Every structure is written in structure tokens, then in C-alpha cells.
mmCIF file of C-alpha atoms in Angstrom:
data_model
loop_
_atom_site.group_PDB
_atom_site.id
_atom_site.type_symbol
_atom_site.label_atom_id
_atom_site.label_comp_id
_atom_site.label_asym_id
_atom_site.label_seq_id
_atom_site.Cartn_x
_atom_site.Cartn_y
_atom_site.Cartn_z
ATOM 1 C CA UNK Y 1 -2.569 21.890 -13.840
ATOM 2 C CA UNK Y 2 -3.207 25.908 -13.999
ATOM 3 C CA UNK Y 3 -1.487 27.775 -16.597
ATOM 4 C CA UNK Y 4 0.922 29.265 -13.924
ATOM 5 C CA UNK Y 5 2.255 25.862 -13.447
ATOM 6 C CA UNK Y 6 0.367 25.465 -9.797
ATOM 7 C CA UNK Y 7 -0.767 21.644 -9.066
ATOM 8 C CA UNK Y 8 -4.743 21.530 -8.739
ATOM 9 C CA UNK Y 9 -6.460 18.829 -7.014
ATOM 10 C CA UNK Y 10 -6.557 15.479 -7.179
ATOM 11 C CA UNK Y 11 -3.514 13.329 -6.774
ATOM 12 C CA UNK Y 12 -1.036 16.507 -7.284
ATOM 13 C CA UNK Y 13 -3.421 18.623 -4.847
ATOM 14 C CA UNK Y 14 -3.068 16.274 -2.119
ATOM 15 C CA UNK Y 15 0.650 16.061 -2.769
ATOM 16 C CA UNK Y 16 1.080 19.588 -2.087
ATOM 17 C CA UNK Y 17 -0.867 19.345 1.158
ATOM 18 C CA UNK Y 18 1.188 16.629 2.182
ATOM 19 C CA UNK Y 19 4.043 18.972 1.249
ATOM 20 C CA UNK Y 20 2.928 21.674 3.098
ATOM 21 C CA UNK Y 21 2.192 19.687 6.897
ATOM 22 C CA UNK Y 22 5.713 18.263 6.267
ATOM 23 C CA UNK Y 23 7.116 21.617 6.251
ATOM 24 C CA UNK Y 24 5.228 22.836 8.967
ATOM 25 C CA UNK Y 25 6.536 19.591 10.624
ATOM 26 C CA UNK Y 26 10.219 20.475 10.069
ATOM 27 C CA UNK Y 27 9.664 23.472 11.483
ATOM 28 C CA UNK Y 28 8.100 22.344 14.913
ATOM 29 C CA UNK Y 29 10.683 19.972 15.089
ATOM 30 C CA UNK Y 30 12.408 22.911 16.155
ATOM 31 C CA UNK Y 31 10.587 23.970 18.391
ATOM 32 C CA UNK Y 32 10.072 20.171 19.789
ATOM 33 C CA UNK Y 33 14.101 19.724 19.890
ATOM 34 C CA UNK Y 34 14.688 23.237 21.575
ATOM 35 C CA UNK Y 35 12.617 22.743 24.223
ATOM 36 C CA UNK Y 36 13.705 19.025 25.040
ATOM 37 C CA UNK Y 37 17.073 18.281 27.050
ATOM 38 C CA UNK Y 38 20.327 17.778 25.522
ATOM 39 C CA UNK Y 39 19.914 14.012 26.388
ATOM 40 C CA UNK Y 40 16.371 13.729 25.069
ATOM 41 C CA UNK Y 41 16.700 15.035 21.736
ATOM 42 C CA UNK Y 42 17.501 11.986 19.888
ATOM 43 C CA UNK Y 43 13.526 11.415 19.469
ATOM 44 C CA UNK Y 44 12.871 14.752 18.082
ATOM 45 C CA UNK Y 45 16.574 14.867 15.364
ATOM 46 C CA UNK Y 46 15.471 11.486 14.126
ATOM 47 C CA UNK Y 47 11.974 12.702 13.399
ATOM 48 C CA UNK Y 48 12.688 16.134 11.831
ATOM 49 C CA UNK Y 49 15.285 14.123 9.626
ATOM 50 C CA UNK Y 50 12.105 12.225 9.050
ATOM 51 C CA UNK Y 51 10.355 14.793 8.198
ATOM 52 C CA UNK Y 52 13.134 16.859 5.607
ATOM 53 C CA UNK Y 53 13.521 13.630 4.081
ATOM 54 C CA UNK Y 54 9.698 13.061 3.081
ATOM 55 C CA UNK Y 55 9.873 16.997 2.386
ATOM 56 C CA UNK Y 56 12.398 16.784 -0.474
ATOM 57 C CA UNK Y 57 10.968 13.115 -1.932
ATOM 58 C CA UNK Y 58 7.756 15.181 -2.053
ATOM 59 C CA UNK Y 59 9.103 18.242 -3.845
ATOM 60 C CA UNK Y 60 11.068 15.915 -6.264
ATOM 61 C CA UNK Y 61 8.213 13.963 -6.734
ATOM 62 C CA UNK Y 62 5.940 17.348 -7.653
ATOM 63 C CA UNK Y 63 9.238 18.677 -9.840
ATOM 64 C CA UNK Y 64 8.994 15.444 -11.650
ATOM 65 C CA UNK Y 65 5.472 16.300 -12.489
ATOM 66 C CA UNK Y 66 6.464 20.337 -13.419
ATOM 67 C CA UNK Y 67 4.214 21.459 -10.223
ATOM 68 C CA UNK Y 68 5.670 24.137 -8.965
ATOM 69 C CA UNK Y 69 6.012 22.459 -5.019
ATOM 70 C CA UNK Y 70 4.685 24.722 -2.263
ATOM 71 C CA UNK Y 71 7.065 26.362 -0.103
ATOM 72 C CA UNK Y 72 7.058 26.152 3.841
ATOM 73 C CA UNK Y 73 5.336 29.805 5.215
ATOM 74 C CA UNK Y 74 7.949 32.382 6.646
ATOM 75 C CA UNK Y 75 6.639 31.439 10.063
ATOM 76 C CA UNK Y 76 3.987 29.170 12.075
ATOM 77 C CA UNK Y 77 2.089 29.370 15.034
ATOM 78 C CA UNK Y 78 2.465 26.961 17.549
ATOM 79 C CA UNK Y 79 -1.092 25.481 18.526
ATOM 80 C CA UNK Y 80 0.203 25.623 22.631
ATOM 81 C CA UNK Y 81 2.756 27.152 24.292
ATOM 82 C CA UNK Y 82 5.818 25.035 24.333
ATOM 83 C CA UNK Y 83 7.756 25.646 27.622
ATOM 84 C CA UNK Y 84 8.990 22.343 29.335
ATOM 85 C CA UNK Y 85 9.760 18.480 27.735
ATOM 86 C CA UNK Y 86 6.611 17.450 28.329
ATOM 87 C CA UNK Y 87 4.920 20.443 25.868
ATOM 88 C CA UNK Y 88 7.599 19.330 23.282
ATOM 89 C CA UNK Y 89 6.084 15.469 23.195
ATOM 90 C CA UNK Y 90 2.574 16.324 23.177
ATOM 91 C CA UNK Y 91 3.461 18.863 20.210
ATOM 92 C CA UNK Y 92 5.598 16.048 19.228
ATOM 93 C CA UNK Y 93 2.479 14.501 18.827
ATOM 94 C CA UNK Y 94 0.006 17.043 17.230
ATOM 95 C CA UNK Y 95 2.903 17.302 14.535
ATOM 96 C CA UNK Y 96 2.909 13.669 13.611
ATOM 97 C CA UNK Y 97 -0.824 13.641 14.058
ATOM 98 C CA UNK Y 98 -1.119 16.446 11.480
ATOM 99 C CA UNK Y 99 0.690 14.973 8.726
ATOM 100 C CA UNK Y 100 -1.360 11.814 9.289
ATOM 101 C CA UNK Y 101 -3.960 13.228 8.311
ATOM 102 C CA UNK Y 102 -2.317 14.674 4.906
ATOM 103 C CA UNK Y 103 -0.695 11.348 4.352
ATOM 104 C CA UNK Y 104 -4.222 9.837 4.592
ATOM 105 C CA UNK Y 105 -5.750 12.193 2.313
ATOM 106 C CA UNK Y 106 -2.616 11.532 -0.176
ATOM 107 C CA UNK Y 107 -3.772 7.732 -0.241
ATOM 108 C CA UNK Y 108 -7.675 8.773 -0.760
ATOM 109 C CA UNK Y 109 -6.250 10.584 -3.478
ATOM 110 C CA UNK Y 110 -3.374 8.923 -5.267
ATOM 111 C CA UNK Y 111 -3.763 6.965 -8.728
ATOM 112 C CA UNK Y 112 0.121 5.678 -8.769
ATOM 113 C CA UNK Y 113 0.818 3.045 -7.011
ATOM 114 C CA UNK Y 114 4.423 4.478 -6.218
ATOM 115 C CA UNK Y 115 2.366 7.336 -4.577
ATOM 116 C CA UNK Y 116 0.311 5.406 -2.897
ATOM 117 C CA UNK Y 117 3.171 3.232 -1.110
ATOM 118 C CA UNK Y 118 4.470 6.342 0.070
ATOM 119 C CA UNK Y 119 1.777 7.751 1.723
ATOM 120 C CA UNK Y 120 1.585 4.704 3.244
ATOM 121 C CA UNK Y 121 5.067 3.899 4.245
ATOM 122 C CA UNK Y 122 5.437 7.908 5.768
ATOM 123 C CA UNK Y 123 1.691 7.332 7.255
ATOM 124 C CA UNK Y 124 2.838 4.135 9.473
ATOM 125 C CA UNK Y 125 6.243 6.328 10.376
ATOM 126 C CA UNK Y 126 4.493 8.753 11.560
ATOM 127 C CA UNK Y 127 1.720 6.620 13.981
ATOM 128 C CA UNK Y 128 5.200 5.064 15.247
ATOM 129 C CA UNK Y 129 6.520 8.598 16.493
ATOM 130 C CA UNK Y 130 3.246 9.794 17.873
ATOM 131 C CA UNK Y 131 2.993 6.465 19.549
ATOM 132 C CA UNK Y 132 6.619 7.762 21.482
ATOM 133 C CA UNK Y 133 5.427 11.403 22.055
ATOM 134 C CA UNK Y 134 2.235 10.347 22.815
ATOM 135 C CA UNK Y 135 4.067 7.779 25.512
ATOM 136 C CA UNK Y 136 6.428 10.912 26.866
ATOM 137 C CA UNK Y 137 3.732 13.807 26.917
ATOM 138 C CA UNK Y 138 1.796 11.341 29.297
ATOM 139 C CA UNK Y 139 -1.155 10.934 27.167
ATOM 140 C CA UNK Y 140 -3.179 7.845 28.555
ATOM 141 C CA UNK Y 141 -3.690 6.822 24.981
ATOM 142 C CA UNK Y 142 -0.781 6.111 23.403
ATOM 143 C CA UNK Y 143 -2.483 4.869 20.608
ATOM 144 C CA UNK Y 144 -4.628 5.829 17.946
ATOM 145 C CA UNK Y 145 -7.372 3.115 15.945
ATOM 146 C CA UNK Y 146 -7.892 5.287 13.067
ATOM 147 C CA UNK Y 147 -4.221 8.047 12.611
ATOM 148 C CA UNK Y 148 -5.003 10.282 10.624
ATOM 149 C CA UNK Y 149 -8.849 9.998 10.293
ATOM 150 C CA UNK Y 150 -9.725 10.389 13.754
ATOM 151 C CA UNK X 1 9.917 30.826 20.092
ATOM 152 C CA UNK X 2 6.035 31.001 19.288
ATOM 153 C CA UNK X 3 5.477 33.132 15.744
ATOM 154 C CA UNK X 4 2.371 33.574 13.982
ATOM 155 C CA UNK X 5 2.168 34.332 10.605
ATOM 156 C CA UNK X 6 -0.986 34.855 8.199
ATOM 157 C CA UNK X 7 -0.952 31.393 7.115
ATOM 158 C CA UNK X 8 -0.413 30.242 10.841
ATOM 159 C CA UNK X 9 0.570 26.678 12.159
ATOM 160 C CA UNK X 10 -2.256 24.762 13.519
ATOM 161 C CA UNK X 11 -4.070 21.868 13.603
ATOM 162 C CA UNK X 12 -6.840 22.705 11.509
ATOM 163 C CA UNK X 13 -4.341 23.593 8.926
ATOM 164 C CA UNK X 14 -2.585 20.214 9.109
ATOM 165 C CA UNK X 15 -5.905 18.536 9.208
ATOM 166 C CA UNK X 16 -7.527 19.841 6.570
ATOM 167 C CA UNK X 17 -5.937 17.472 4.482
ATOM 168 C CA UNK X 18 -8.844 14.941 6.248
ATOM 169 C CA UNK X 19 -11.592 16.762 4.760
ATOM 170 C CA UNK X 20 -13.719 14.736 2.288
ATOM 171 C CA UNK X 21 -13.173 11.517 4.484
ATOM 172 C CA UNK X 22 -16.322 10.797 6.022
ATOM 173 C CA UNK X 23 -17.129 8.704 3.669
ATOM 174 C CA UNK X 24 -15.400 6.234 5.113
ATOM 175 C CA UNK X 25 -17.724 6.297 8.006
ATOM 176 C CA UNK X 26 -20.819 5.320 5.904
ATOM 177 C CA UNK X 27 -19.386 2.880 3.583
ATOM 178 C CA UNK X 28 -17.254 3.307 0.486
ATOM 179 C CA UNK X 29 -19.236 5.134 -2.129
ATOM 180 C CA UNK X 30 -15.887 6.591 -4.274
ATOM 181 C CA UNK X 31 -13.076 5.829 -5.235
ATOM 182 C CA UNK X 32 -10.074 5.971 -8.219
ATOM 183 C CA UNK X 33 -11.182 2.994 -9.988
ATOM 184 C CA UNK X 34 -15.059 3.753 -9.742
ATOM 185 C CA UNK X 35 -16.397 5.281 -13.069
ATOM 186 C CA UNK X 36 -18.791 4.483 -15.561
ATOM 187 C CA UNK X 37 -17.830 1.612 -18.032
ATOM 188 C CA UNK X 38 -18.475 -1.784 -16.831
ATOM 189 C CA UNK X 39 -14.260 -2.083 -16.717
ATOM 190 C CA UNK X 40 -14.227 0.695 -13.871
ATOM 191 C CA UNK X 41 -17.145 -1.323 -11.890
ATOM 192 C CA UNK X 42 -15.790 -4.646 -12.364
ATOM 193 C CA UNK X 43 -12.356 -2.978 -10.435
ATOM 194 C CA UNK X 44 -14.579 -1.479 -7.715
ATOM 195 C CA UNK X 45 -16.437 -4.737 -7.055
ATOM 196 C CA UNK X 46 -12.774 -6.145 -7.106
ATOM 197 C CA UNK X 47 -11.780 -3.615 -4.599
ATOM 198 C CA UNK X 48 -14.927 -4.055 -2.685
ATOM 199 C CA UNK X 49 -14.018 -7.713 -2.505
ATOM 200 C CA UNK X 50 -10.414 -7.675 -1.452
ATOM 201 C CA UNK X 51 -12.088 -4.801 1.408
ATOM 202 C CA UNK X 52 -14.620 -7.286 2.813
ATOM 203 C CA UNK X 53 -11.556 -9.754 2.539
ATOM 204 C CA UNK X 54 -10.046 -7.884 5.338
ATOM 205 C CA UNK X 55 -12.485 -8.153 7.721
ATOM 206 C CA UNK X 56 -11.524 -11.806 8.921
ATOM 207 C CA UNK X 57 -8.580 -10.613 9.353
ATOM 208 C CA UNK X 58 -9.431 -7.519 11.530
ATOM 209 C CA UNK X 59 -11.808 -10.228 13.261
ATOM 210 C CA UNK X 60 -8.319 -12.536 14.461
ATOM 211 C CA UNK X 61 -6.731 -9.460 15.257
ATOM 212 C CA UNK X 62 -9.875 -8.495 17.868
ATOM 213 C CA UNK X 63 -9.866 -12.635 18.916
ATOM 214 C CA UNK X 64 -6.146 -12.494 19.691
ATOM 215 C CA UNK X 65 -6.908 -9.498 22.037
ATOM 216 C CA UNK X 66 -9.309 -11.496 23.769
ATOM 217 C CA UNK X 67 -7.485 -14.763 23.572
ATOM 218 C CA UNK X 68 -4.274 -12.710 25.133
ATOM 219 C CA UNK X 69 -5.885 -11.288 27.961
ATOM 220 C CA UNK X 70 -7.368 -14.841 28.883
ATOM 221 C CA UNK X 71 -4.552 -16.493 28.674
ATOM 222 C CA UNK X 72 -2.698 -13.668 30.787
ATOM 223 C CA UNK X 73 -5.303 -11.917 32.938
ATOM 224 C CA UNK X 74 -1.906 -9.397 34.675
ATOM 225 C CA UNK X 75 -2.032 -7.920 30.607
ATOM 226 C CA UNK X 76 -5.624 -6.704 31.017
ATOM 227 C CA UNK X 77 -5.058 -3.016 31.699
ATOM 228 C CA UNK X 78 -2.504 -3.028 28.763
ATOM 229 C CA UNK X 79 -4.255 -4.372 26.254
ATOM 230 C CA UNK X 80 -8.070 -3.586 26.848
ATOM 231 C CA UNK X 81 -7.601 -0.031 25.693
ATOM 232 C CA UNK X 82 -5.630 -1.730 22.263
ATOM 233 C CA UNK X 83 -8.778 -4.108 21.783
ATOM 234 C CA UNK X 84 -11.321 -1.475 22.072
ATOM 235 C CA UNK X 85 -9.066 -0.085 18.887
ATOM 236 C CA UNK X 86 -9.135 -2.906 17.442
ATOM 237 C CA UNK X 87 -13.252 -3.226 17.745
ATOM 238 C CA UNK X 88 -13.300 0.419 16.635
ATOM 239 C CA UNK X 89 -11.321 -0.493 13.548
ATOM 240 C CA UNK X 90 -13.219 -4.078 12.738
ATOM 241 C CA UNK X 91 -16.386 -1.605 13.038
ATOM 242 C CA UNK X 92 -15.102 0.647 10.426
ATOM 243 C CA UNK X 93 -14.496 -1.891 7.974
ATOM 244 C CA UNK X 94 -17.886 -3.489 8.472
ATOM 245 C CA UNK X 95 -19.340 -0.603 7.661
ATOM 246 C CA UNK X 96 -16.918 0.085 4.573
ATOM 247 C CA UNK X 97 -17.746 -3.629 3.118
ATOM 248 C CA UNK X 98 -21.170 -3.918 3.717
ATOM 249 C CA UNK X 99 -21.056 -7.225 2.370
ATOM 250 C CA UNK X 100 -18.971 -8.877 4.837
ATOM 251 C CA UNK X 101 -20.131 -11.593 6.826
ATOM 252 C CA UNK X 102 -18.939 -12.372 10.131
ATOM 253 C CA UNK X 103 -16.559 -15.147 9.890
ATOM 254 C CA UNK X 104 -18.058 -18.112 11.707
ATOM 255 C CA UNK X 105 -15.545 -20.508 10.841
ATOM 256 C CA UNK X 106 -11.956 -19.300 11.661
ATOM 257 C CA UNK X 107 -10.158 -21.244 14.538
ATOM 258 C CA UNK X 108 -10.067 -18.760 17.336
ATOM 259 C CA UNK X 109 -6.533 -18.050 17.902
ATOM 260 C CA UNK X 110 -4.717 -18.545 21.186
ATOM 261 C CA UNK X 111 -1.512 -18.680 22.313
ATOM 262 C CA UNK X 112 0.685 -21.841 22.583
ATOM 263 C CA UNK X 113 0.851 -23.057 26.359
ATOM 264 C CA UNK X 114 3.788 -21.735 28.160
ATOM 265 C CA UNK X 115 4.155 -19.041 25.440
ATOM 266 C CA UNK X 116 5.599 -15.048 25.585
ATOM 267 C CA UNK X 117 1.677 -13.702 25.673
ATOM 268 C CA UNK X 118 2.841 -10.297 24.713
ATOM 269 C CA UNK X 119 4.890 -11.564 21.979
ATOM 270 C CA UNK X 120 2.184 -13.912 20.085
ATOM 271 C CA UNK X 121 0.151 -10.682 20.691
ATOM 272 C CA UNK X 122 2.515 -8.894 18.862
ATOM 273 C CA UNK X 123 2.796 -11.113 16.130
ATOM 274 C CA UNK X 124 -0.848 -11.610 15.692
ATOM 275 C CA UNK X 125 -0.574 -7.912 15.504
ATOM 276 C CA UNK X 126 1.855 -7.564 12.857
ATOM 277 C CA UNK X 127 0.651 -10.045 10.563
ATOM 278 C CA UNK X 128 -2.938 -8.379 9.865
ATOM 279 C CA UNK X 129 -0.986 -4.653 9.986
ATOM 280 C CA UNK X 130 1.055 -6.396 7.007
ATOM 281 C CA UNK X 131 -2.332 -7.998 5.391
ATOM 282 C CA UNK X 132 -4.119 -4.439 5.804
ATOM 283 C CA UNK X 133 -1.095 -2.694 3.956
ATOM 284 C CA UNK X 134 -0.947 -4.905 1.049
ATOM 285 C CA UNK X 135 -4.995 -4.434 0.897
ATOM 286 C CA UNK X 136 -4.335 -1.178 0.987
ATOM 287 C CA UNK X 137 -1.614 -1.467 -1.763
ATOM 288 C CA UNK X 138 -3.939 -2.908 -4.179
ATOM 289 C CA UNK X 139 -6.892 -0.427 -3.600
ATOM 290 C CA UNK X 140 -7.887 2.898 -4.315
ATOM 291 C CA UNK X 141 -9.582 5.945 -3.127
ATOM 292 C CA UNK X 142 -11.604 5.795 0.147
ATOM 293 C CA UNK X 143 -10.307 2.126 0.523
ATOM 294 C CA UNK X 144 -7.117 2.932 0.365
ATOM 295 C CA UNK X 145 -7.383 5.879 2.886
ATOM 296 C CA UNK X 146 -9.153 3.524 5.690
ATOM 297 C CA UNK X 147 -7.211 0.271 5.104
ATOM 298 C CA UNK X 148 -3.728 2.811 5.398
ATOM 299 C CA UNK X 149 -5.096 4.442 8.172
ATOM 300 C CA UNK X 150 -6.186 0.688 10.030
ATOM 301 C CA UNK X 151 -2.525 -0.579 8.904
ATOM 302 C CA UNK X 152 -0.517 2.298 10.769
ATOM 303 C CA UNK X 153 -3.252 1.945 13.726
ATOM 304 C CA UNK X 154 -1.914 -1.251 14.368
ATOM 305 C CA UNK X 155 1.657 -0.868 13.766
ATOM 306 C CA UNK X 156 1.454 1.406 16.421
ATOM 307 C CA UNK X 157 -0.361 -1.033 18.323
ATOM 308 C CA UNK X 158 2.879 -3.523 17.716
ATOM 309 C CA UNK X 159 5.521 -0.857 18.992
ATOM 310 C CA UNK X 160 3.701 -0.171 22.218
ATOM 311 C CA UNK X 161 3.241 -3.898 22.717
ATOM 312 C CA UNK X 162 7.291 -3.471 22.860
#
């Protein structure tokens, strides 16, 4: 912990990049639900509730710990263009993707045990969603061996 | 609806998170309970142990691949691309617990005659993704990362067996 109360590596580190993709994940939920049909948005509501939900048990956890927890940036960019239902899936996809990857990191890095079954349990959430936007964006893989290492 | 901002949205930004990982390729070498005193080995060669542990059980998971697409030949272009995972993910643990052996004495599994194919499958499936997430559970470090990440490969395996 630095003086100014900012989480440095390790454990709390990788907390605060899991932080950080789920906020950037809330946000492209958004964008994923916006550009989806009425009728189709159920996917993308229950996976940004997802999302705010591992969000706030992330910046309680970190407040627990007197991190200061990262806030989400005023704005992102999208990584493609997002303009009909099939764009929302496959960024659907990238988004659940990403936070794999943080989640992973989070279990490479956690010494709690109570940590570590989160990472997990938000880690096999997230492979389930991108398994669905995967399925709807039309990928031919709609499944990944390794989420969130490659 | 596209912004940009310094910090931007991307992938490399969500993925960075992965960085430090390829370790995992080339064996575990790290991990929380590796250190110096002969308490912190003992728990790595525990940890090592319960890994290698885990690859028997990745080994029924690639056997019930093959045993499902025998047993229903009209599941082939379903489940091939699921059992090359499957390979893929025995592979990494091999290489994680170098001192595995290939099990030569587990009963290859099969379905039951007259049996839902798919569903066996799926609860071949869901039995290792639940043996993998205990493992994972109980270990630390790079161990942890790659059983996790083998775990929620396979639980998405299960829901697009659905």
C-alpha cells in the first residue's frame, strides 16, 4: 500500500485491474444493449447486471482493505464500430473476453481463498456469456480451451 | 456512441491483466505458496501433486469426446472442435505437471447403450469442470490461474453442449 492509500500489486493490484475491466464492461454493456433490439436485450441487461454486481463486490472488497478502488474512466473507446446486433454480440464477446483475462490474473494473484473463489466463480460467468455472444455474433468457435489466457 | 478518451477502451487494456502468464505455458515455476523454508516447498510439492492429479481427469474428459463421437458418429462436427479444446487443455496441464504420467489404467468411458450421447457428454463434462475448480480452489498462483481458466473452458463447453 502507497502512502496515498493507492493498492500496489499483488493480490490488491490485480483486484483493481479486475475492477477496472468490470467497469469498462458496464459501460459497453451499453453500448451492447443500445445497439441490440428491444426483444434481444435480455442477454445484454442480465450481463451488465452481471457486471455492476461484480463491480461493487470488488470495490467493497478493496474498501474493506482501505484501497482507495479505481474509478471507471470518463469515457472508452470501443475496439469496432458497433452498428447492427451482430457488432453488439461479438463486442458482447470481446467484453466478457476482457475481464477473463483480469479474472485470471486475480486467481494468479490472490492469497485468500475468498478471493480466489471469486475470481473463479465471475471467471466461469463470464466464459458462459461469451459462449452466447460468441453463438449470436456468428463466431465458428463458440468456445474457448483456455478464457482468459488465450 | 463510440468515445475515446486518454485511457481508451480496448482490448489490450482489458488484457493486460494476462501479462505475466506465460508461465503457464512452460510449466509452473511460481506461485503463492512457493518460498524458501522447507514449509513453503512442502505446499508447492502439495500443489504440484494435486496439479498432476488433474490430469486423469482432463484425460476422461478427452476419452469421453472420443467415446461420444463413436458411439454417435451424426455428433462429429459438434463435438470435434470441443475435443481439440479439450486436447489443447490436457496439453497444458502436462506441461504444468511435468510429473504426470499418462494414465494407463482408467476404464475408458463410454456411454450406456441406448443412452442421450449428448447428455453423458455433458455430464462427463461437468464432472471434471467441477474436479478442475475445486483443484483450483485448493491451489495457488500460476496453478490456480490455469486450472480456473481449464474449469470455465469447460463449463462453457457444458452450456454449448445444451
Amino acid at each position: 500500500m502507497t502512502d496515498d492509500g493507492t493498492a500496489t500489486g499483488g493480490e490488491d493490484g490485480a483486484l483493481q485491474d479486475a475492477l477496472a475491466a468490470e467497469h469498462a464492461a458496464v459501460w459497453g454493456y451499453g453500448v451492447v444493449g443500445a445497439a441490440l433490439p428491444p426483444e434481444g436485450r435480455a442477454q445484454a441487461v442480465d450481463g451488465e447486471q452481471a457486471h455492476r454486481d461484480a463491480r461493487d463486490r470488488l470495490a467493497a472488497l478493496l474498501d474493506e482493505r482501505d484501497a482507495d478502488p479505481v474509478p471507471a474512466e470518463a469515457g472508452y473507446e470501443l475496439p469496432f464500430p458497433v452498428l447492427s446486433p451482430v457488432d453488439a454480440a461479438a463486442l458482447g464477446a470481446v467484453l466478457e473476453e476482457g475481464v477473463s483475462a483480469s479474472w485470471v490474473a486475480l486467481l494468479d494473484a490472490a492469497e485468500d481463498t475468498g478471493v480466489r473463489r471469486l475470481a473463479l466463480d465471475a471467471l466461469v460467468a463470464a466464459e458462459v456469456r461469451a459462449v452466447a455472444w460468441r453463438a449470436a455474433a456468428g463466431r465458428p468457435d463458440t468456445t474457448a480451451a483456455l478464457p482468459g489466457i488465450s | 456512441m463510440s468515445t475515446s478518451s486518454p485511457a481508451g477502451f480496448s482490448r489490450r487494456r482489458l488484457l493486460a491483466g494476462a501479462g505475466g502468464l506465460a508461465l503457464l505455458a512452460a510449466g509452473c515455476t511460481s506461485g503463492g505458496a512457493d518460498g524458501g523454508s522447507a514449509g513453503d516447498a512442502a505446499r508447492a510439492a502439495a500443489q504440484d501433486d494435486r496439479l498432476a492429479g488433474q490430469v486423469p481427469v482432463q484425460e476422461a474428459v478427452v476419452a469421453a469426446y472420443d467415446a461420444a463421437a463413436a458411439a454417435d458418429p451424426g455428433l462429429g462436427g459438434r463435438v470435434t472442435p470441443l475435443a481439440a479444446q479439450a486436447r489443447e487443455q490436457l496439453d497444458r496441464l502436462r506441461e504444468a505437471a511435468p510429473s504426470a504420467t499418462a494414465s494407463a489404467t482408467a476404464p475408458a468411458p463410454a456411454p450406456p447403450a441406448g443412452a442421450d450421447v449428448l447428455g453423458w457428454l455433458r455430464e462427463q463434462v461437468a464432472a471434471a469442470t467441477a474436479s478442475h475448480a475445486d483443484a483450483c480452489l485448493d491451489a495457488s498462483g500460476a496453478r490456480a490461474a490455469l486450472l480456473g481458466s481449464v474449469a470455465a473452458g469447460l463449463r462453457g463447453h457444458e452450456a454449448a453442449l445444451v
